[in-house]
Amino acid sequence: FVLDREEEVTIEKPKLWNIRGYGKPNLYKIKVSLISNGKVVETKTIKYGIRKVELKRSSVVKKGGKFEFHINGKKVFLLGSNWVPIEAIKHIDDERMLKTLDMLVDLNCNCIRVWGGGTYESDLFYEKCDELGILVWQDFMMGCAVYPQVEEFQNRLREEVVHIVKH
């Protein structure tokens, strides 16, 4: 179908993306084209998984405290590792990165924490994690230091948060 303005799309009975060990990591292929004067100007294809991720927590100090991840309404047990940049030069590490993610699968991992002192990874990294059913716990890159508390910095930080969360 064609949307000529912002419009909501409903998928009846969607096949949900699931974390490894809890079902298939179903992905939808979405193709978006920008058309001007009847001609396709730009086309982008993405894969997208529909899921609901919830963190249910209480005070971990109190007896009976909880810190639980629920995906699509199911409590999941996360098995994973921390991720730090494989190479300092980002554009040459794709092959190594893909092999390393495959090793996580061999270890039966279903989650990876991207460390806040590293870098944001490439689209390929996140796409491969989606395909493999690996949940990404994404730290913000400013997570490991003290930063200025001035309004200008907070505005820049807000822009980064919006960009990364959408990404």
PDB file of C-alpha atoms in Angstrom:
ATOM      1  CA  PHE A   1       0.000   0.000   0.000  1.00  0.00           C
ATOM      2  CA  VAL A   2       0.999   3.623  -0.467  1.00  0.00           C
ATOM      3  CA  LEU A   3       0.973   6.277   2.237  1.00  0.00           C
ATOM      4  CA  ASP A   4       0.928   9.855   1.012  1.00  0.00           C
ATOM      5  CA  ARG A   5       1.038  11.352   4.496  1.00  0.00           C
ATOM      6  CA  GLU A   6       1.832  10.264   8.033  1.00  0.00           C
ATOM      7  CA  GLU A   7      -0.459   7.385   8.768  1.00  0.00           C
ATOM      8  CA  GLU A   8      -0.702   4.572  11.300  1.00  0.00           C
ATOM      9  CA  VAL A   9      -0.288   1.015  10.055  1.00  0.00           C
ATOM     10  CA  THR A  10      -1.817  -1.941  11.886  1.00  0.00           C
ATOM     11  CA  ILE A  11      -0.461  -5.460  11.529  1.00  0.00           C
ATOM     12  CA  GLU A  12      -3.083  -8.014  12.500  1.00  0.00           C
ATOM     13  CA  LYS A  13      -1.638 -10.852  14.600  1.00  0.00           C
ATOM     14  CA  PRO A  14       2.012  -9.855  14.124  1.00  0.00           C
ATOM     15  CA  LYS A  15       4.778 -12.415  14.358  1.00  0.00           C
ATOM     16  CA  LEU A  16       6.758 -11.058  17.294  1.00  0.00           C
ATOM     17  CA  TRP A  17      10.535 -10.830  17.580  1.00  0.00           C
ATOM     18  CA  ASN A  18      11.756 -13.042  20.405  1.00  0.00           C
ATOM     19  CA  ILE A  19      15.026 -13.300  22.261  1.00  0.00           C
ATOM     20  CA  ARG A  20      17.138 -16.441  21.701  1.00  0.00           C
ATOM     21  CA  GLY A  21      15.733 -19.368  23.619  1.00  0.00           C
ATOM     22  CA  TYR A  22      12.200 -17.956  23.802  1.00  0.00           C
ATOM     23  CA  GLY A  23      10.998 -18.234  20.214  1.00  0.00           C
ATOM     24  CA  LYS A  24      11.946 -17.033  16.752  1.00  0.00           C
ATOM     25  CA  PRO A  25      13.444 -13.580  16.188  1.00  0.00           C
ATOM     26  CA  ASN A  26      10.802 -12.738  13.565  1.00  0.00           C
ATOM     27  CA  LEU A  27      11.648  -9.701  11.447  1.00  0.00           C
ATOM     28  CA  TYR A  28       9.537  -7.774   8.945  1.00  0.00           C
ATOM     29  CA  LYS A  29      11.092  -6.313   5.825  1.00  0.00           C
ATOM     30  CA  ILE A  30       9.900  -2.753   5.323  1.00  0.00           C
ATOM     31  CA  LYS A  31      10.536  -0.867   2.088  1.00  0.00           C
ATOM     32  CA  VAL A  32       9.989   2.868   2.080  1.00  0.00           C
ATOM     33  CA  SER A  33      10.156   4.947  -1.082  1.00  0.00           C
ATOM     34  CA  LEU A  34      10.102   8.716  -1.431  1.00  0.00           C
ATOM     35  CA  ILE A  35       8.205   9.663  -4.564  1.00  0.00           C
ATOM     36  CA  SER A  36       8.262  13.133  -6.070  1.00  0.00           C
ATOM     37  CA  ASN A  37       6.315  14.032  -9.205  1.00  0.00           C
ATOM     38  CA  GLY A  38       5.591  10.354  -9.836  1.00  0.00           C
ATOM     39  CA  LYS A  39       9.272   9.302  -9.715  1.00  0.00           C
ATOM     40  CA  VAL A  40      11.061   7.324  -6.993  1.00  0.00           C
ATOM     41  CA  VAL A  41      13.698   9.647  -5.556  1.00  0.00           C
ATOM     42  CA  GLU A  42      14.941   7.498  -2.681  1.00  0.00           C
ATOM     43  CA  THR A  43      14.278   3.990  -1.386  1.00  0.00           C
ATOM     44  CA  LYS A  44      15.273   2.430   1.907  1.00  0.00           C
ATOM     45  CA  THR A  45      14.672  -1.137   3.073  1.00  0.00           C
ATOM     46  CA  ILE A  46      14.935  -2.081   6.734  1.00  0.00           C
ATOM     47  CA  LYS A  47      14.220  -5.157   8.806  1.00  0.00           C
ATOM     48  CA  TYR A  48      12.147  -4.521  11.900  1.00  0.00           C
ATOM     49  CA  GLY A  49      11.137  -6.745  14.786  1.00  0.00           C
ATOM     50  CA  ILE A  50       7.947  -6.042  16.698  1.00  0.00           C
ATOM     51  CA  ARG A  51       8.439  -6.616  20.415  1.00  0.00           C
ATOM     52  CA  LYS A  52       7.581  -5.283  23.830  1.00  0.00           C
ATOM     53  CA  VAL A  53      10.503  -5.088  26.254  1.00  0.00           C
ATOM     54  CA  GLU A  54       9.840  -4.245  29.893  1.00  0.00           C
ATOM     55  CA  LEU A  55      12.138  -3.875  32.870  1.00  0.00           C
ATOM     56  CA  LYS A  56      10.250  -4.735  36.044  1.00  0.00           C
ATOM     57  CA  ARG A  57      12.166  -3.708  39.107  1.00  0.00           C
ATOM     58  CA  SER A  58      11.838  -2.742  42.688  1.00  0.00           C
ATOM     59  CA  SER A  59      14.332  -1.697  45.312  1.00  0.00           C
ATOM     60  CA  VAL A  60      17.130  -4.269  45.204  1.00  0.00           C
ATOM     61  CA  VAL A  61      17.941  -3.324  48.796  1.00  0.00           C
ATOM     62  CA  LYS A  62      14.717  -4.740  50.188  1.00  0.00           C
ATOM     63  CA  LYS A  63      14.249  -8.464  50.604  1.00  0.00           C
ATOM     64  CA  GLY A  64      12.351  -9.831  47.643  1.00  0.00           C
ATOM     65  CA  GLY A  65      13.482  -7.032  45.339  1.00  0.00           C
ATOM     66  CA  LYS A  66      13.400  -7.747  41.625  1.00  0.00           C
ATOM     67  CA  PHE A  67      15.176  -6.713  38.454  1.00  0.00           C
ATOM     68  CA  GLU A  68      13.509  -8.631  35.620  1.00  0.00           C
ATOM     69  CA  PHE A  69      13.285  -8.302  31.875  1.00  0.00           C
ATOM     70  CA  HIS A  70      10.036  -9.324  30.231  1.00  0.00           C
ATOM     71  CA  ILE A  71       9.843  -9.643  26.447  1.00  0.00           C
ATOM     72  CA  ASN A  72       6.410  -9.902  24.862  1.00  0.00           C
ATOM     73  CA  GLY A  73       4.983 -10.502  28.335  1.00  0.00           C
ATOM     74  CA  LYS A  74       7.342 -13.378  29.210  1.00  0.00           C
ATOM     75  CA  LYS A  75       9.985 -13.154  31.936  1.00  0.00           C
ATOM     76  CA  VAL A  76      13.353 -13.967  30.337  1.00  0.00           C
ATOM     77  CA  PHE A  77      16.724 -14.968  31.730  1.00  0.00           C
ATOM     78  CA  LEU A  78      19.528 -12.981  30.131  1.00  0.00           C
ATOM     79  CA  LEU A  79      22.795 -14.722  29.299  1.00  0.00           C
ATOM     80  CA  GLY A  80      25.367 -12.421  27.822  1.00  0.00           C
ATOM     81  CA  SER A  81      28.524 -10.443  27.758  1.00  0.00           C
ATOM     82  CA  ASN A  82      29.873  -6.913  27.607  1.00  0.00           C
ATOM     83  CA  TRP A  83      30.766  -5.519  24.195  1.00  0.00           C
ATOM     84  CA  VAL A  84      33.701  -3.220  23.663  1.00  0.00           C
ATOM     85  CA  PRO A  85      34.979  -1.993  20.271  1.00  0.00           C
ATOM     86  CA  ILE A  86      36.776  -4.780  18.412  1.00  0.00           C
ATOM     87  CA  GLU A  87      38.925  -2.354  16.444  1.00  0.00           C
ATOM     88  CA  ALA A  88      39.824   1.303  16.859  1.00  0.00           C
ATOM     89  CA  ILE A  89      39.230   1.808  13.126  1.00  0.00           C
ATOM     90  CA  LYS A  90      35.526   1.079  12.775  1.00  0.00           C
ATOM     91  CA  HIS A  91      35.249   0.529   9.019  1.00  0.00           C
ATOM     92  CA  ILE A  92      37.598  -2.478   8.937  1.00  0.00           C
ATOM     93  CA  ASP A  93      36.053  -4.629  11.642  1.00  0.00           C
ATOM     94  CA  ASP A  94      32.761  -5.868  10.103  1.00  0.00           C
ATOM     95  CA  GLU A  95      33.999  -9.402   9.385  1.00  0.00           C
ATOM     96  CA  ARG A  96      35.469  -9.780  12.883  1.00  0.00           C
ATOM     97  CA  MET A  97      32.368  -8.307  14.461  1.00  0.00           C
ATOM     98  CA  LEU A  98      30.086 -10.784  12.654  1.00  0.00           C
ATOM     99  CA  LYS A  99      32.291 -13.732  13.692  1.00  0.00           C
ATOM    100  CA  THR A 100      32.282 -12.511  17.293  1.00  0.00           C
ATOM    101  CA  LEU A 101      28.475 -12.299  17.325  1.00  0.00           C
ATOM    102  CA  ASP A 102      28.342 -15.852  15.946  1.00  0.00           C
ATOM    103  CA  MET A 103      30.573 -16.908  18.872  1.00  0.00           C
ATOM    104  CA  LEU A 104      27.990 -15.446  21.264  1.00  0.00           C
ATOM    105  CA  VAL A 105      25.422 -17.743  19.675  1.00  0.00           C
ATOM    106  CA  ASP A 106      27.803 -20.706  20.148  1.00  0.00           C
ATOM    107  CA  LEU A 107      27.998 -19.750  23.843  1.00  0.00           C
ATOM    108  CA  ASN A 108      24.160 -19.663  23.984  1.00  0.00           C
ATOM    109  CA  CYS A 109      24.088 -15.938  24.798  1.00  0.00           C
ATOM    110  CA  ASN A 110      20.905 -13.974  24.218  1.00  0.00           C
ATOM    111  CA  CYS A 111      21.978 -10.509  25.400  1.00  0.00           C
ATOM    112  CA  ILE A 112      24.885  -8.135  24.944  1.00  0.00           C
ATOM    113  CA  ARG A 113      25.667  -4.904  26.792  1.00  0.00           C
ATOM    114  CA  VAL A 114      27.305  -2.262  24.617  1.00  0.00           C
ATOM    115  CA  TRP A 115      29.678  -0.589  27.057  1.00  0.00           C
ATOM    116  CA  GLY A 116      29.249   3.145  27.668  1.00  0.00           C
ATOM    117  CA  GLY A 117      32.926   3.910  27.284  1.00  0.00           C
ATOM    118  CA  GLY A 118      33.170   2.550  23.750  1.00  0.00           C
ATOM    119  CA  THR A 119      31.386   3.652  20.575  1.00  0.00           C
ATOM    120  CA  TYR A 120      27.962   3.256  19.036  1.00  0.00           C
ATOM    121  CA  GLU A 121      28.093   0.306  16.704  1.00  0.00           C
ATOM    122  CA  SER A 122      27.216   0.171  13.013  1.00  0.00           C
ATOM    123  CA  ASP A 123      23.766  -0.585  11.617  1.00  0.00           C
ATOM    124  CA  LEU A 124      25.150  -4.001  10.614  1.00  0.00           C
ATOM    125  CA  PHE A 125      25.852  -4.838  14.281  1.00  0.00           C
ATOM    126  CA  TYR A 126      22.293  -4.083  15.387  1.00  0.00           C
ATOM    127  CA  GLU A 127      20.786  -5.841  12.341  1.00  0.00           C
ATOM    128  CA  LYS A 128      22.833  -8.979  13.039  1.00  0.00           C
ATOM    129  CA  CYS A 129      21.817  -8.936  16.717  1.00  0.00           C
ATOM    130  CA  ASP A 130      18.156  -8.701  15.641  1.00  0.00           C
ATOM    131  CA  GLU A 131      18.578 -11.630  13.251  1.00  0.00           C
ATOM    132  CA  LEU A 132      20.273 -13.742  15.933  1.00  0.00           C
ATOM    133  CA  GLY A 133      17.727 -12.940  18.643  1.00  0.00           C
ATOM    134  CA  ILE A 134      20.275 -11.087  20.764  1.00  0.00           C
ATOM    135  CA  LEU A 135      18.876  -8.313  22.955  1.00  0.00           C
ATOM    136  CA  VAL A 136      21.140  -5.253  22.997  1.00  0.00           C
ATOM    137  CA  TRP A 137      21.503  -3.430  26.305  1.00  0.00           C
ATOM    138  CA  GLN A 138      22.782  -0.106  24.967  1.00  0.00           C
ATOM    139  CA  ASP A 139      24.674   2.183  27.322  1.00  0.00           C
ATOM    140  CA  PHE A 140      24.945   5.815  26.346  1.00  0.00           C
ATOM    141  CA  MET A 141      28.532   6.763  25.582  1.00  0.00           C
ATOM    142  CA  MET A 142      28.534   9.316  28.367  1.00  0.00           C
ATOM    143  CA  GLY A 143      27.848   6.645  30.956  1.00  0.00           C
ATOM    144  CA  CYS A 144      31.342   6.353  32.410  1.00  0.00           C
ATOM    145  CA  ALA A 145      32.390   9.854  33.477  1.00  0.00           C
ATOM    146  CA  VAL A 146      31.230  13.127  34.998  1.00  0.00           C
ATOM    147  CA  TYR A 147      29.970  15.704  32.511  1.00  0.00           C
ATOM    148  CA  PRO A 148      29.063  19.404  32.624  1.00  0.00           C
ATOM    149  CA  GLN A 149      25.675  20.257  34.096  1.00  0.00           C
ATOM    150  CA  VAL A 150      25.119  23.341  31.948  1.00  0.00           C
ATOM    151  CA  GLU A 151      22.057  23.822  29.755  1.00  0.00           C
ATOM    152  CA  GLU A 152      24.002  23.762  26.454  1.00  0.00           C
ATOM    153  CA  PHE A 153      25.482  20.356  27.243  1.00  0.00           C
ATOM    154  CA  GLN A 154      22.123  19.021  28.432  1.00  0.00           C
ATOM    155  CA  ASN A 155      20.534  20.123  25.139  1.00  0.00           C
ATOM    156  CA  ARG A 156      23.214  18.269  23.149  1.00  0.00           C
ATOM    157  CA  LEU A 157      22.779  15.246  25.340  1.00  0.00           C
ATOM    158  CA  ARG A 158      19.002  15.339  24.780  1.00  0.00           C
ATOM    159  CA  GLU A 159      19.586  15.342  20.996  1.00  0.00           C
ATOM    160  CA  GLU A 160      21.902  12.345  21.306  1.00  0.00           C
ATOM    161  CA  VAL A 161      19.409  10.428  23.432  1.00  0.00           C
ATOM    162  CA  VAL A 162      16.582  11.028  20.943  1.00  0.00           C
ATOM    163  CA  HIS A 163      18.788   9.969  18.014  1.00  0.00           C
ATOM    164  CA  ILE A 164      20.122   6.805  19.667  1.00  0.00           C
ATOM    165  CA  VAL A 165      16.799   5.642  21.065  1.00  0.00           C
ATOM    166  CA  LYS A 166      15.191   5.965  17.619  1.00  0.00           C
ATOM    167  CA  HIS A 167      18.181   4.197  16.048  1.00  0.00           C
TER     168      HIS A 167
END
